[in-house]
Protein backbone atom coordinates (compact mmCIF):
# COMPACT_ATOMS: atom_id res chain seq x y z
CA UNK A 1 0.00 0.00 0.00
CA UNK A 2 1.19 3.50 -0.80
CA UNK A 3 2.43 5.19 2.37
CA UNK A 4 0.48 8.30 1.56
CA UNK A 5 -2.68 6.22 1.71
CA UNK A 6 -1.83 4.44 4.93
CA UNK A 7 -4.43 6.41 6.84
CA UNK A 8 -7.25 5.55 4.46
CA UNK A 9 -9.57 2.64 5.02
CA UNK A 10 -8.33 -0.39 3.13
CA UNK A 11 -10.18 -1.32 -0.03
CA UNK A 12 -12.29 -4.40 0.59
CA UNK A 13 -11.98 -7.07 -2.09
CA UNK A 14 -14.04 -10.24 -2.47
CA UNK A 15 -12.40 -13.14 -4.30
CA UNK A 16 -14.82 -15.67 -5.82
CA UNK A 17 -12.99 -18.71 -7.14
CA UNK A 18 -13.71 -22.41 -6.72
CA UNK A 19 -10.19 -23.71 -7.39
CA UNK A 20 -8.61 -23.78 -3.91
CA UNK A 21 -5.01 -23.19 -5.00
CA UNK A 22 -5.92 -20.24 -7.20
CA UNK A 23 -8.28 -18.79 -4.59
CA UNK A 24 -5.57 -18.94 -1.96
CA UNK A 25 -2.91 -17.57 -4.30
CA UNK A 26 -5.01 -14.58 -5.30
CA UNK A 27 -6.20 -13.98 -1.74
CA UNK A 28 -2.66 -14.06 -0.35
CA UNK A 29 -1.32 -11.74 -3.05
CA UNK A 30 -4.07 -9.14 -2.50
CA UNK A 31 -3.72 -9.44 1.26
CA UNK A 32 -0.01 -8.82 0.84
CA UNK A 33 -0.83 -5.64 -1.12
CA UNK A 34 -2.75 -4.36 1.86
CA UNK A 35 -6.33 -5.00 0.78
CA UNK A 36 -8.91 -6.37 3.15
CA UNK A 37 -9.66 -9.65 1.36
CA UNK A 38 -12.51 -12.08 1.76
CA UNK A 39 -12.91 -15.24 -0.31
CA UNK A 40 -15.76 -17.56 -1.22
CA UNK A 41 -15.80 -20.67 -3.41
CA UNK A 42 -19.20 -20.70 -5.09
CA UNK A 43 -21.66 -18.43 -6.85
CA UNK A 44 -24.51 -18.61 -4.37
CA UNK A 45 -22.24 -17.76 -1.44
CA UNK A 46 -20.80 -14.93 -3.50
CA UNK A 47 -24.20 -13.42 -4.19
CA UNK A 48 -25.12 -13.62 -0.51
CA UNK A 49 -21.93 -11.83 0.45
CA UNK A 50 -22.25 -9.22 -2.30
CA UNK A 51 -25.79 -8.37 -1.24
CA UNK A 52 -24.51 -7.44 2.20
CA UNK A 53 -22.57 -4.68 0.42
CA UNK A 54 -19.48 -2.84 1.67
CA UNK A 55 -17.19 -4.16 -1.08
CA UNK A 56 -14.87 -2.06 -3.25
CA UNK A 57 -14.12 -4.71 -5.86
CA UNK A 58 -14.97 -8.30 -6.75
CA UNK A 59 -12.56 -10.72 -8.40
CA UNK A 60 -15.11 -13.03 -9.97
CA UNK A 61 -14.41 -16.37 -11.62
CA UNK A 62 -16.57 -17.10 -14.65
CA UNK A 63 -17.14 -20.84 -14.15
CA UNK A 64 -18.37 -21.53 -10.64
CA UNK A 65 -20.49 -24.06 -8.80
CA UNK A 66 -23.91 -22.53 -8.12
CA UNK A 67 -24.47 -19.32 -10.03
CA UNK A 68 -21.80 -18.57 -12.60
CA UNK A 69 -19.81 -15.37 -12.67
CA UNK A 70 -21.51 -13.91 -15.72
CA UNK A 71 -25.00 -14.26 -14.33
CA UNK A 72 -23.89 -12.81 -10.99
CA UNK A 73 -22.39 -9.80 -12.73
CA UNK A 74 -25.47 -9.28 -14.87
CA UNK A 75 -27.78 -9.53 -11.86
CA UNK A 76 -25.71 -6.94 -9.97
CA UNK A 77 -25.78 -4.41 -12.77
CA UNK A 78 -29.46 -4.92 -13.36
CA UNK A 79 -30.04 -4.15 -9.70
CA UNK A 80 -28.02 -0.95 -10.07
CA UNK A 81 -25.05 -2.28 -8.11
CA UNK A 82 -21.90 -0.81 -9.66
CA UNK A 83 -19.24 -2.42 -7.50
CA UNK A 84 -16.28 -2.96 -9.85
CA UNK A 85 -15.87 -6.52 -11.13
CA UNK A 86 -12.69 -8.11 -12.47
CA UNK A 87 -13.69 -11.30 -14.26
CA UNK A 88 -11.50 -14.38 -14.38
CA UNK A 89 -12.05 -16.54 -17.41
CA UNK A 90 -10.51 -19.59 -19.03
CA UNK A 91 -12.22 -18.77 -22.30
CA UNK A 92 -10.23 -16.59 -24.64
CA UNK A 93 -12.70 -16.32 -27.54
CA UNK A 94 -13.71 -12.86 -28.74
CA UNK A 95 -17.41 -13.56 -28.33
CA UNK A 96 -16.89 -14.54 -24.75
CA UNK A 97 -14.84 -11.46 -24.05
CA UNK A 98 -17.48 -9.21 -25.49
CA UNK A 99 -20.31 -10.87 -23.66
CA UNK A 100 -18.25 -10.74 -20.49
CA UNK A 101 -17.83 -6.99 -20.76
CA UNK A 102 -21.44 -6.46 -21.83
CA UNK A 103 -22.56 -7.94 -18.54
CA UNK A 104 -20.90 -5.00 -16.88
CA UNK A 105 -17.56 -6.46 -15.81
CA UNK A 106 -14.95 -3.68 -15.58
CA UNK A 107 -12.09 -5.82 -16.83
CA UNK A 108 -11.12 -9.45 -17.20
CA UNK A 109 -8.04 -11.64 -17.16
CA UNK A 110 -7.75 -14.88 -19.08
CA UNK A 111 -6.45 -17.95 -17.26
CA UNK A 112 -3.68 -18.79 -16.83
CA UNK A 113 -2.60 -15.35 -15.60
CA UNK A 114 0.21 -14.23 -13.35
CA UNK A 115 -0.81 -13.12 -9.90
CA UNK A 116 1.32 -10.00 -10.39
CA UNK A 117 -0.79 -9.07 -13.42
CA UNK A 118 -3.99 -9.62 -11.51
CA UNK A 119 -2.77 -7.40 -8.69
CA UNK A 120 -1.98 -4.65 -11.21
CA UNK A 121 -5.42 -4.89 -12.76
CA UNK A 122 -7.09 -4.71 -9.37
CA UNK A 123 -5.12 -1.57 -8.52
CA UNK A 124 -5.97 -0.01 -11.90
CA UNK A 125 -9.69 -0.65 -11.52
CA UNK A 126 -9.71 0.75 -7.99
CA UNK A 127 -7.86 3.86 -9.18
CA UNK A 128 -10.38 4.63 -11.89
CA UNK A 129 -13.54 3.43 -10.11
CA UNK A 130 -14.32 6.18 -7.66
CA UNK A 131 -17.99 5.78 -8.62
CA UNK A 132 -19.73 8.19 -6.28
CA UNK A 133 -22.41 7.14 -3.83
CA UNK A 134 -23.69 10.70 -3.71
CA UNK A 135 -23.87 13.42 -6.33
CA UNK A 136 -23.56 16.92 -4.92
CA UNK A 137 -24.83 19.21 -7.63
CA UNK A 138 -25.78 22.83 -7.78
CA UNK A 139 -29.00 22.92 -5.79
CA UNK A 140 -29.52 19.17 -5.97
CA UNK A 141 -28.15 16.26 -3.95
CA UNK A 142 -28.70 12.71 -5.11
CA UNK A 143 -27.93 9.99 -2.60
CA UNK A 144 -27.52 6.96 -4.83
CA UNK A 145 -27.22 4.53 -1.94
CA UNK A 146 -30.26 5.68 0.02
CA UNK A 147 -32.12 6.44 -3.24
CA UNK A 148 -33.09 9.93 -2.26
CA UNK A 149 -32.94 13.23 -4.10
CA UNK A 150 -32.89 16.48 -2.18
CA UNK A 151 -33.62 19.92 -3.59
CA UNK A 152 -33.50 22.59 -0.94
CA UNK A 153 -35.54 21.22 1.96
CA UNK A 154 -37.55 18.94 -0.26
CA UNK A 155 -36.64 15.26 -0.22
CA UNK A 156 -38.05 12.69 -2.64
CA UNK A 157 -37.57 8.96 -2.91
CA UNK A 158 -36.19 7.53 -6.12
CA UNK A 159 -37.01 4.16 -7.60
CA UNK A 160 -34.25 1.63 -8.32
CA UNK A 161 -34.61 2.34 -12.04
CA UNK A 162 -34.31 6.08 -11.49
CA UNK A 163 -31.08 5.60 -9.57
CA UNK A 164 -29.72 3.41 -12.38
CA UNK A 165 -30.80 6.02 -14.91
CA UNK A 166 -29.22 8.94 -13.08
CA UNK A 167 -26.00 7.04 -12.56
CA UNK A 168 -25.94 5.98 -16.21
CA UNK A 169 -26.40 9.52 -17.52
CA UNK A 170 -23.98 10.97 -14.99
CA UNK A 171 -21.26 8.46 -15.85
CA UNK A 172 -21.63 9.45 -19.50
CA UNK A 173 -21.90 13.15 -18.76
CA UNK A 174 -19.19 14.08 -21.25
CA UNK A 175 -21.41 13.16 -24.19
CA UNK A 176 -24.89 12.51 -25.51
CA UNK A 177 -26.54 9.26 -24.48
CA UNK A 178 -28.54 7.76 -27.36
CA UNK A 179 -31.99 6.43 -26.58
CA UNK A 180 -30.95 3.01 -27.91
CA UNK A 181 -28.20 2.82 -25.28
CA UNK A 182 -30.67 3.62 -22.52
CA UNK A 183 -33.08 0.98 -23.77
CA UNK A 184 -30.36 -1.63 -23.99
CA UNK A 185 -28.51 -0.92 -20.75
CA UNK A 186 -31.09 0.55 -18.39
CA UNK A 187 -34.19 -1.29 -19.62
CA UNK A 188 -32.58 -4.33 -21.19
CA UNK A 189 -34.78 -3.95 -24.29
CA UNK A 190 -33.61 -4.54 -27.85
CA UNK A 191 -32.59 -1.15 -29.28
CA UNK A 192 -35.04 -1.31 -32.19
CA UNK A 193 -38.11 -1.50 -29.96
CA UNK A 194 -40.32 1.55 -30.32
CA UNK A 195 -41.27 2.62 -26.86
CA UNK A 196 -42.43 5.61 -24.90
CA UNK A 197 -41.10 3.99 -21.74
CA UNK A 198 -38.05 6.20 -21.62
CA UNK A 199 -40.00 9.43 -22.05
CA UNK A 200 -42.48 8.50 -19.35
CA UNK A 201 -39.73 7.63 -16.88
CA UNK A 202 -37.71 10.70 -17.72
CA UNK A 203 -40.78 12.91 -17.26
CA UNK A 204 -41.43 11.40 -13.82
CA UNK A 205 -37.80 11.74 -12.82
CA UNK A 206 -37.72 15.37 -13.91
CA UNK A 207 -40.71 16.06 -11.66
CA UNK A 208 -38.61 14.74 -8.79
CA UNK A 209 -35.24 16.34 -9.40
CA UNK A 210 -35.70 19.35 -11.63
CA UNK A 211 -36.54 22.76 -10.25
CA UNK A 212 -38.49 23.44 -13.43
CA UNK A 213 -39.35 20.13 -15.18
CA UNK A 214 -40.39 22.08 -18.28
CA UNK A 215 -36.91 23.56 -18.57
CA UNK A 216 -34.75 20.73 -17.25
CA UNK A 217 -31.28 21.53 -16.03
CA UNK A 218 -30.01 18.01 -15.29
CA UNK A 219 -31.70 15.64 -17.72
CA UNK A 220 -31.53 17.52 -20.98
CA UNK A 221 -33.20 16.23 -24.16
CA UNK A 222 -31.13 16.20 -27.31
CA UNK A 223 -33.55 16.36 -30.20
CA UNK A 224 -33.71 13.23 -32.30
CA UNK A 225 -30.85 11.60 -30.41
CA UNK A 226 -31.33 11.04 -26.73
CA UNK A 227 -30.34 12.76 -23.55
CA UNK A 228 -27.38 14.30 -21.86
CA UNK A 229 -26.57 15.05 -18.26
CA UNK A 230 -26.62 18.80 -17.89
CA UNK A 231 -24.52 21.08 -15.82
CA UNK A 232 -21.42 19.06 -16.63
CA1 LIG B 1 -13.80 -21.99 -11.80
PDB file of C-alpha atoms in Angstrom, residues 4-231:
ATOM      1  CA  UNK A   4       0.479   8.303   1.565  1.00  0.00           C
ATOM      2  CA  UNK A   5      -2.678   6.224   1.709  1.00  0.00           C
ATOM      3  CA  UNK A   6      -1.832   4.435   4.926  1.00  0.00           C
ATOM      4  CA  UNK A   7      -4.429   6.413   6.845  1.00  0.00           C
ATOM      5  CA  UNK A   8      -7.250   5.555   4.457  1.00  0.00           C
ATOM      6  CA  UNK A   9      -9.572   2.640   5.017  1.00  0.00           C
ATOM      7  CA  UNK A  10      -8.334  -0.389   3.134  1.00  0.00           C
ATOM      8  CA  UNK A  11     -10.182  -1.323  -0.027  1.00  0.00           C
ATOM      9  CA  UNK A  12     -12.294  -4.404   0.594  1.00  0.00           C
ATOM     10  CA  UNK A  13     -11.977  -7.068  -2.086  1.00  0.00           C
ATOM     11  CA  UNK A  14     -14.039 -10.241  -2.469  1.00  0.00           C
ATOM     12  CA  UNK A  15     -12.399 -13.142  -4.301  1.00  0.00           C
ATOM     13  CA  UNK A  16     -14.818 -15.666  -5.820  1.00  0.00           C
ATOM     14  CA  UNK A  17     -12.986 -18.711  -7.144  1.00  0.00           C
ATOM     15  CA  UNK A  18     -13.714 -22.407  -6.721  1.00  0.00           C
ATOM     16  CA  UNK A  19     -10.188 -23.713  -7.387  1.00  0.00           C
ATOM     17  CA  UNK A  20      -8.610 -23.778  -3.908  1.00  0.00           C
ATOM     18  CA  UNK A  21      -5.013 -23.194  -5.002  1.00  0.00           C
ATOM     19  CA  UNK A  22      -5.923 -20.242  -7.199  1.00  0.00           C
ATOM     20  CA  UNK A  23      -8.278 -18.792  -4.589  1.00  0.00           C
ATOM     21  CA  UNK A  24      -5.572 -18.938  -1.958  1.00  0.00           C
ATOM     22  CA  UNK A  25      -2.910 -17.570  -4.300  1.00  0.00           C
ATOM     23  CA  UNK A  26      -5.008 -14.576  -5.296  1.00  0.00           C
ATOM     24  CA  UNK A  27      -6.197 -13.976  -1.739  1.00  0.00           C
ATOM     25  CA  UNK A  28      -2.660 -14.059  -0.352  1.00  0.00           C
ATOM     26  CA  UNK A  29      -1.324 -11.741  -3.047  1.00  0.00           C
ATOM     27  CA  UNK A  30      -4.071  -9.144  -2.505  1.00  0.00           C
ATOM     28  CA  UNK A  31      -3.724  -9.438   1.257  1.00  0.00           C
ATOM     29  CA  UNK A  32      -0.010  -8.817   0.843  1.00  0.00           C
ATOM     30  CA  UNK A  33      -0.825  -5.641  -1.118  1.00  0.00           C
ATOM     31  CA  UNK A  34      -2.746  -4.355   1.858  1.00  0.00           C
ATOM     32  CA  UNK A  35      -6.326  -4.997   0.777  1.00  0.00           C
ATOM     33  CA  UNK A  36      -8.912  -6.374   3.145  1.00  0.00           C
ATOM     34  CA  UNK A  37      -9.659  -9.649   1.359  1.00  0.00           C
ATOM     35  CA  UNK A  38     -12.514 -12.076   1.755  1.00  0.00           C
ATOM     36  CA  UNK A  39     -12.910 -15.239  -0.315  1.00  0.00           C
ATOM     37  CA  UNK A  40     -15.761 -17.565  -1.218  1.00  0.00           C
ATOM     38  CA  UNK A  41     -15.804 -20.668  -3.407  1.00  0.00           C
ATOM     39  CA  UNK A  42     -19.203 -20.701  -5.090  1.00  0.00           C
ATOM     40  CA  UNK A  43     -21.660 -18.432  -6.850  1.00  0.00           C
ATOM     41  CA  UNK A  44     -24.507 -18.613  -4.367  1.00  0.00           C
ATOM     42  CA  UNK A  45     -22.237 -17.764  -1.439  1.00  0.00           C
ATOM     43  CA  UNK A  46     -20.798 -14.929  -3.505  1.00  0.00           C
ATOM     44  CA  UNK A  47     -24.195 -13.425  -4.192  1.00  0.00           C
ATOM     45  CA  UNK A  48     -25.125 -13.618  -0.511  1.00  0.00           C
ATOM     46  CA  UNK A  49     -21.934 -11.826   0.451  1.00  0.00           C
ATOM     47  CA  UNK A  50     -22.250  -9.224  -2.296  1.00  0.00           C
ATOM     48  CA  UNK A  51     -25.791  -8.374  -1.245  1.00  0.00           C
ATOM     49  CA  UNK A  52     -24.508  -7.437   2.204  1.00  0.00           C
ATOM     50  CA  UNK A  53     -22.574  -4.675   0.423  1.00  0.00           C
ATOM     51  CA  UNK A  54     -19.483  -2.841   1.667  1.00  0.00           C
ATOM     52  CA  UNK A  55     -17.191  -4.158  -1.083  1.00  0.00           C
ATOM     53  CA  UNK A  56     -14.872  -2.065  -3.249  1.00  0.00           C
ATOM     54  CA  UNK A  57     -14.119  -4.710  -5.865  1.00  0.00           C
ATOM     55  CA  UNK A  58     -14.974  -8.296  -6.747  1.00  0.00           C
ATOM     56  CA  UNK A  59     -12.557 -10.717  -8.401  1.00  0.00           C
ATOM     57  CA  UNK A  60     -15.107 -13.034  -9.969  1.00  0.00           C
ATOM     58  CA  UNK A  61     -14.411 -16.367 -11.624  1.00  0.00           C
ATOM     59  CA  UNK A  62     -16.566 -17.096 -14.651  1.00  0.00           C
ATOM     60  CA  UNK A  63     -17.140 -20.836 -14.153  1.00  0.00           C
ATOM     61  CA  UNK A  64     -18.369 -21.531 -10.643  1.00  0.00           C
ATOM     62  CA  UNK A  65     -20.487 -24.057  -8.802  1.00  0.00           C
ATOM     63  CA  UNK A  66     -23.909 -22.533  -8.125  1.00  0.00           C
ATOM     64  CA  UNK A  67     -24.474 -19.316 -10.033  1.00  0.00           C
ATOM     65  CA  UNK A  68     -21.800 -18.572 -12.595  1.00  0.00           C
ATOM     66  CA  UNK A  69     -19.808 -15.366 -12.667  1.00  0.00           C
ATOM     67  CA  UNK A  70     -21.515 -13.915 -15.717  1.00  0.00           C
ATOM     68  CA  UNK A  71     -25.004 -14.261 -14.330  1.00  0.00           C
ATOM     69  CA  UNK A  72     -23.892 -12.814 -10.987  1.00  0.00           C
ATOM     70  CA  UNK A  73     -22.394  -9.804 -12.732  1.00  0.00           C
ATOM     71  CA  UNK A  74     -25.468  -9.283 -14.868  1.00  0.00           C
ATOM     72  CA  UNK A  75     -27.775  -9.532 -11.856  1.00  0.00           C
ATOM     73  CA  UNK A  76     -25.713  -6.938  -9.974  1.00  0.00           C
ATOM     74  CA  UNK A  77     -25.777  -4.409 -12.769  1.00  0.00           C
ATOM     75  CA  UNK A  78     -29.460  -4.921 -13.357  1.00  0.00           C
ATOM     76  CA  UNK A  79     -30.037  -4.151  -9.700  1.00  0.00           C
ATOM     77  CA  UNK A  80     -28.022  -0.948 -10.070  1.00  0.00           C
ATOM     78  CA  UNK A  81     -25.051  -2.283  -8.113  1.00  0.00           C
ATOM     79  CA  UNK A  82     -21.899  -0.814  -9.656  1.00  0.00           C
ATOM     80  CA  UNK A  83     -19.239  -2.417  -7.499  1.00  0.00           C
ATOM     81  CA  UNK A  84     -16.281  -2.958  -9.853  1.00  0.00           C
ATOM     82  CA  UNK A  85     -15.872  -6.517 -11.134  1.00  0.00           C
ATOM     83  CA  UNK A  86     -12.694  -8.112 -12.472  1.00  0.00           C
ATOM     84  CA  UNK A  87     -13.694 -11.297 -14.260  1.00  0.00           C
ATOM     85  CA  UNK A  88     -11.497 -14.381 -14.383  1.00  0.00           C
ATOM     86  CA  UNK A  89     -12.048 -16.543 -17.410  1.00  0.00           C
ATOM     87  CA  UNK A  90     -10.513 -19.590 -19.029  1.00  0.00           C
ATOM     88  CA  UNK A  91     -12.218 -18.765 -22.303  1.00  0.00           C
ATOM     89  CA  UNK A  92     -10.231 -16.595 -24.644  1.00  0.00           C
ATOM     90  CA  UNK A  93     -12.704 -16.319 -27.540  1.00  0.00           C
ATOM     91  CA  UNK A  94     -13.714 -12.860 -28.740  1.00  0.00           C
ATOM     92  CA  UNK A  95     -17.413 -13.558 -28.334  1.00  0.00           C
ATOM     93  CA  UNK A  96     -16.889 -14.543 -24.747  1.00  0.00           C
ATOM     94  CA  UNK A  97     -14.840 -11.456 -24.050  1.00  0.00           C
ATOM     95  CA  UNK A  98     -17.485  -9.205 -25.490  1.00  0.00           C
ATOM     96  CA  UNK A  99     -20.315 -10.872 -23.663  1.00  0.00           C
ATOM     97  CA  UNK A 100     -18.247 -10.743 -20.486  1.00  0.00           C
ATOM     98  CA  UNK A 101     -17.831  -6.994 -20.764  1.00  0.00           C
ATOM     99  CA  UNK A 102     -21.440  -6.459 -21.830  1.00  0.00           C
ATOM    100  CA  UNK A 103     -22.562  -7.941 -18.542  1.00  0.00           C
ATOM    101  CA  UNK A 104     -20.896  -5.002 -16.877  1.00  0.00           C
ATOM    102  CA  UNK A 105     -17.558  -6.458 -15.815  1.00  0.00           C
ATOM    103  CA  UNK A 106     -14.955  -3.682 -15.585  1.00  0.00           C
ATOM    104  CA  UNK A 107     -12.092  -5.820 -16.828  1.00  0.00           C
ATOM    105  CA  UNK A 108     -11.117  -9.447 -17.195  1.00  0.00           C
ATOM    106  CA  UNK A 109      -8.036 -11.644 -17.160  1.00  0.00           C
ATOM    107  CA  UNK A 110      -7.755 -14.878 -19.081  1.00  0.00           C
ATOM    108  CA  UNK A 111      -6.448 -17.945 -17.255  1.00  0.00           C
ATOM    109  CA  UNK A 112      -3.680 -18.793 -16.832  1.00  0.00           C
ATOM    110  CA  UNK A 113      -2.600 -15.355 -15.602  1.00  0.00           C
ATOM    111  CA  UNK A 114       0.214 -14.235 -13.351  1.00  0.00           C
ATOM    112  CA  UNK A 115      -0.811 -13.122  -9.899  1.00  0.00           C
ATOM    113  CA  UNK A 116       1.324 -10.005 -10.390  1.00  0.00           C
ATOM    114  CA  UNK A 117      -0.787  -9.073 -13.420  1.00  0.00           C
ATOM    115  CA  UNK A 118      -3.993  -9.618 -11.512  1.00  0.00           C
ATOM    116  CA  UNK A 119      -2.770  -7.403  -8.688  1.00  0.00           C
ATOM    117  CA  UNK A 120      -1.984  -4.650 -11.205  1.00  0.00           C
ATOM    118  CA  UNK A 121      -5.419  -4.888 -12.764  1.00  0.00           C
ATOM    119  CA  UNK A 122      -7.092  -4.708  -9.371  1.00  0.00           C
ATOM    120  CA  UNK A 123      -5.124  -1.570  -8.516  1.00  0.00           C
ATOM    121  CA  UNK A 124      -5.970  -0.007 -11.895  1.00  0.00           C
ATOM    122  CA  UNK A 125      -9.693  -0.645 -11.517  1.00  0.00           C
ATOM    123  CA  UNK A 126      -9.715   0.747  -7.987  1.00  0.00           C
ATOM    124  CA  UNK A 127      -7.865   3.859  -9.178  1.00  0.00           C
ATOM    125  CA  UNK A 128     -10.378   4.627 -11.888  1.00  0.00           C
ATOM    126  CA  UNK A 129     -13.540   3.428 -10.108  1.00  0.00           C
ATOM    127  CA  UNK A 130     -14.317   6.178  -7.663  1.00  0.00           C
ATOM    128  CA  UNK A 131     -17.991   5.778  -8.616  1.00  0.00           C
ATOM    129  CA  UNK A 132     -19.729   8.187  -6.284  1.00  0.00           C
ATOM    130  CA  UNK A 133     -22.410   7.142  -3.826  1.00  0.00           C
ATOM    131  CA  UNK A 134     -23.694  10.698  -3.711  1.00  0.00           C
ATOM    132  CA  UNK A 135     -23.869  13.418  -6.326  1.00  0.00           C
ATOM    133  CA  UNK A 136     -23.563  16.922  -4.925  1.00  0.00           C
ATOM    134  CA  UNK A 137     -24.831  19.209  -7.627  1.00  0.00           C
ATOM    135  CA  UNK A 138     -25.776  22.826  -7.781  1.00  0.00           C
ATOM    136  CA  UNK A 139     -29.004  22.920  -5.786  1.00  0.00           C
ATOM    137  CA  UNK A 140     -29.519  19.172  -5.975  1.00  0.00           C
ATOM    138  CA  UNK A 141     -28.146  16.265  -3.949  1.00  0.00           C
ATOM    139  CA  UNK A 142     -28.703  12.708  -5.107  1.00  0.00           C
ATOM    140  CA  UNK A 143     -27.931   9.987  -2.597  1.00  0.00           C
ATOM    141  CA  UNK A 144     -27.521   6.961  -4.833  1.00  0.00           C
ATOM    142  CA  UNK A 145     -27.220   4.531  -1.940  1.00  0.00           C
ATOM    143  CA  UNK A 146     -30.262   5.680   0.019  1.00  0.00           C
ATOM    144  CA  UNK A 147     -32.119   6.439  -3.237  1.00  0.00           C
ATOM    145  CA  UNK A 148     -33.093   9.928  -2.259  1.00  0.00           C
ATOM    146  CA  UNK A 149     -32.938  13.226  -4.104  1.00  0.00           C
ATOM    147  CA  UNK A 150     -32.887  16.481  -2.178  1.00  0.00           C
ATOM    148  CA  UNK A 151     -33.615  19.924  -3.589  1.00  0.00           C
ATOM    149  CA  UNK A 152     -33.497  22.589  -0.935  1.00  0.00           C
ATOM    150  CA  UNK A 153     -35.537  21.217   1.957  1.00  0.00           C
ATOM    151  CA  UNK A 154     -37.551  18.939  -0.262  1.00  0.00           C
ATOM    152  CA  UNK A 155     -36.642  15.256  -0.220  1.00  0.00           C
ATOM    153  CA  UNK A 156     -38.046  12.685  -2.641  1.00  0.00           C
ATOM    154  CA  UNK A 157     -37.573   8.960  -2.906  1.00  0.00           C
ATOM    155  CA  UNK A 158     -36.192   7.532  -6.124  1.00  0.00           C
ATOM    156  CA  UNK A 159     -37.009   4.158  -7.603  1.00  0.00           C
ATOM    157  CA  UNK A 160     -34.254   1.626  -8.324  1.00  0.00           C
ATOM    158  CA  UNK A 161     -34.606   2.342 -12.038  1.00  0.00           C
ATOM    159  CA  UNK A 162     -34.314   6.080 -11.492  1.00  0.00           C
ATOM    160  CA  UNK A 163     -31.085   5.596  -9.569  1.00  0.00           C
ATOM    161  CA  UNK A 164     -29.717   3.412 -12.377  1.00  0.00           C
ATOM    162  CA  UNK A 165     -30.803   6.022 -14.911  1.00  0.00           C
ATOM    163  CA  UNK A 166     -29.216   8.944 -13.079  1.00  0.00           C
ATOM    164  CA  UNK A 167     -25.998   7.038 -12.556  1.00  0.00           C
ATOM    165  CA  UNK A 168     -25.938   5.980 -16.212  1.00  0.00           C
ATOM    166  CA  UNK A 169     -26.400   9.521 -17.520  1.00  0.00           C
ATOM    167  CA  UNK A 170     -23.978  10.972 -14.995  1.00  0.00           C
ATOM    168  CA  UNK A 171     -21.256   8.455 -15.848  1.00  0.00           C
ATOM    169  CA  UNK A 172     -21.633   9.446 -19.501  1.00  0.00           C
ATOM    170  CA  UNK A 173     -21.897  13.145 -18.762  1.00  0.00           C
ATOM    171  CA  UNK A 174     -19.188  14.084 -21.254  1.00  0.00           C
ATOM    172  CA  UNK A 175     -21.411  13.162 -24.189  1.00  0.00           C
ATOM    173  CA  UNK A 176     -24.893  12.515 -25.515  1.00  0.00           C
ATOM    174  CA  UNK A 177     -26.537   9.259 -24.479  1.00  0.00           C
ATOM    175  CA  UNK A 178     -28.538   7.763 -27.360  1.00  0.00           C
ATOM    176  CA  UNK A 179     -31.994   6.431 -26.575  1.00  0.00           C
ATOM    177  CA  UNK A 180     -30.949   3.013 -27.909  1.00  0.00           C
ATOM    178  CA  UNK A 181     -28.198   2.817 -25.275  1.00  0.00           C
ATOM    179  CA  UNK A 182     -30.667   3.616 -22.516  1.00  0.00           C
ATOM    180  CA  UNK A 183     -33.076   0.979 -23.774  1.00  0.00           C
ATOM    181  CA  UNK A 184     -30.357  -1.632 -23.985  1.00  0.00           C
ATOM    182  CA  UNK A 185     -28.513  -0.921 -20.747  1.00  0.00           C
ATOM    183  CA  UNK A 186     -31.089   0.551 -18.392  1.00  0.00           C
ATOM    184  CA  UNK A 187     -34.190  -1.289 -19.624  1.00  0.00           C
ATOM    185  CA  UNK A 188     -32.582  -4.333 -21.190  1.00  0.00           C
ATOM    186  CA  UNK A 189     -34.784  -3.950 -24.289  1.00  0.00           C
ATOM    187  CA  UNK A 190     -33.612  -4.542 -27.852  1.00  0.00           C
ATOM    188  CA  UNK A 191     -32.586  -1.155 -29.282  1.00  0.00           C
ATOM    189  CA  UNK A 192     -35.041  -1.315 -32.186  1.00  0.00           C
ATOM    190  CA  UNK A 193     -38.107  -1.496 -29.956  1.00  0.00           C
ATOM    191  CA  UNK A 194     -40.321   1.546 -30.317  1.00  0.00           C
ATOM    192  CA  UNK A 195     -41.269   2.620 -26.858  1.00  0.00           C
ATOM    193  CA  UNK A 196     -42.433   5.615 -24.899  1.00  0.00           C
ATOM    194  CA  UNK A 197     -41.100   3.986 -21.742  1.00  0.00           C
ATOM    195  CA  UNK A 198     -38.053   6.195 -21.622  1.00  0.00           C
ATOM    196  CA  UNK A 199     -40.002   9.434 -22.051  1.00  0.00           C
ATOM    197  CA  UNK A 200     -42.479   8.498 -19.353  1.00  0.00           C
ATOM    198  CA  UNK A 201     -39.728   7.629 -16.879  1.00  0.00           C
ATOM    199  CA  UNK A 202     -37.708  10.704 -17.721  1.00  0.00           C
ATOM    200  CA  UNK A 203     -40.781  12.913 -17.257  1.00  0.00           C
ATOM    201  CA  UNK A 204     -41.429  11.402 -13.817  1.00  0.00           C
ATOM    202  CA  UNK A 205     -37.804  11.740 -12.817  1.00  0.00           C
ATOM    203  CA  UNK A 206     -37.724  15.374 -13.909  1.00  0.00           C
ATOM    204  CA  UNK A 207     -40.711  16.056 -11.664  1.00  0.00           C
ATOM    205  CA  UNK A 208     -38.614  14.740  -8.793  1.00  0.00           C
ATOM    206  CA  UNK A 209     -35.242  16.338  -9.400  1.00  0.00           C
ATOM    207  CA  UNK A 210     -35.696  19.355 -11.631  1.00  0.00           C
ATOM    208  CA  UNK A 211     -36.543  22.756 -10.248  1.00  0.00           C
ATOM    209  CA  UNK A 212     -38.488  23.439 -13.430  1.00  0.00           C
ATOM    210  CA  UNK A 213     -39.353  20.135 -15.177  1.00  0.00           C
ATOM    211  CA  UNK A 214     -40.395  22.084 -18.280  1.00  0.00           C
ATOM    212  CA  UNK A 215     -36.912  23.561 -18.571  1.00  0.00           C
ATOM    213  CA  UNK A 216     -34.748  20.730 -17.247  1.00  0.00           C
ATOM    214  CA  UNK A 217     -31.282  21.526 -16.035  1.00  0.00           C
ATOM    215  CA  UNK A 218     -30.008  18.007 -15.285  1.00  0.00           C
ATOM    216  CA  UNK A 219     -31.696  15.639 -17.720  1.00  0.00           C
ATOM    217  CA  UNK A 220     -31.530  17.523 -20.979  1.00  0.00           C
ATOM    218  CA  UNK A 221     -33.197  16.233 -24.164  1.00  0.00           C
ATOM    219  CA  UNK A 222     -31.128  16.196 -27.312  1.00  0.00           C
ATOM    220  CA  UNK A 223     -33.555  16.361 -30.200  1.00  0.00           C
ATOM    221  CA  UNK A 224     -33.708  13.228 -32.302  1.00  0.00           C
ATOM    222  CA  UNK A 225     -30.849  11.597 -30.413  1.00  0.00           C
ATOM    223  CA  UNK A 226     -31.329  11.044 -26.734  1.00  0.00           C
ATOM    224  CA  UNK A 227     -30.338  12.763 -23.545  1.00  0.00           C
ATOM    225  CA  UNK A 228     -27.378  14.297 -21.859  1.00  0.00           C
ATOM    226  CA  UNK A 229     -26.572  15.048 -18.261  1.00  0.00           C
ATOM    227  CA  UNK A 230     -26.623  18.803 -17.889  1.00  0.00           C
ATOM    228  CA  UNK A 231     -24.519  21.079 -15.818  1.00  0.00           C
TER     229      UNK A 231
END
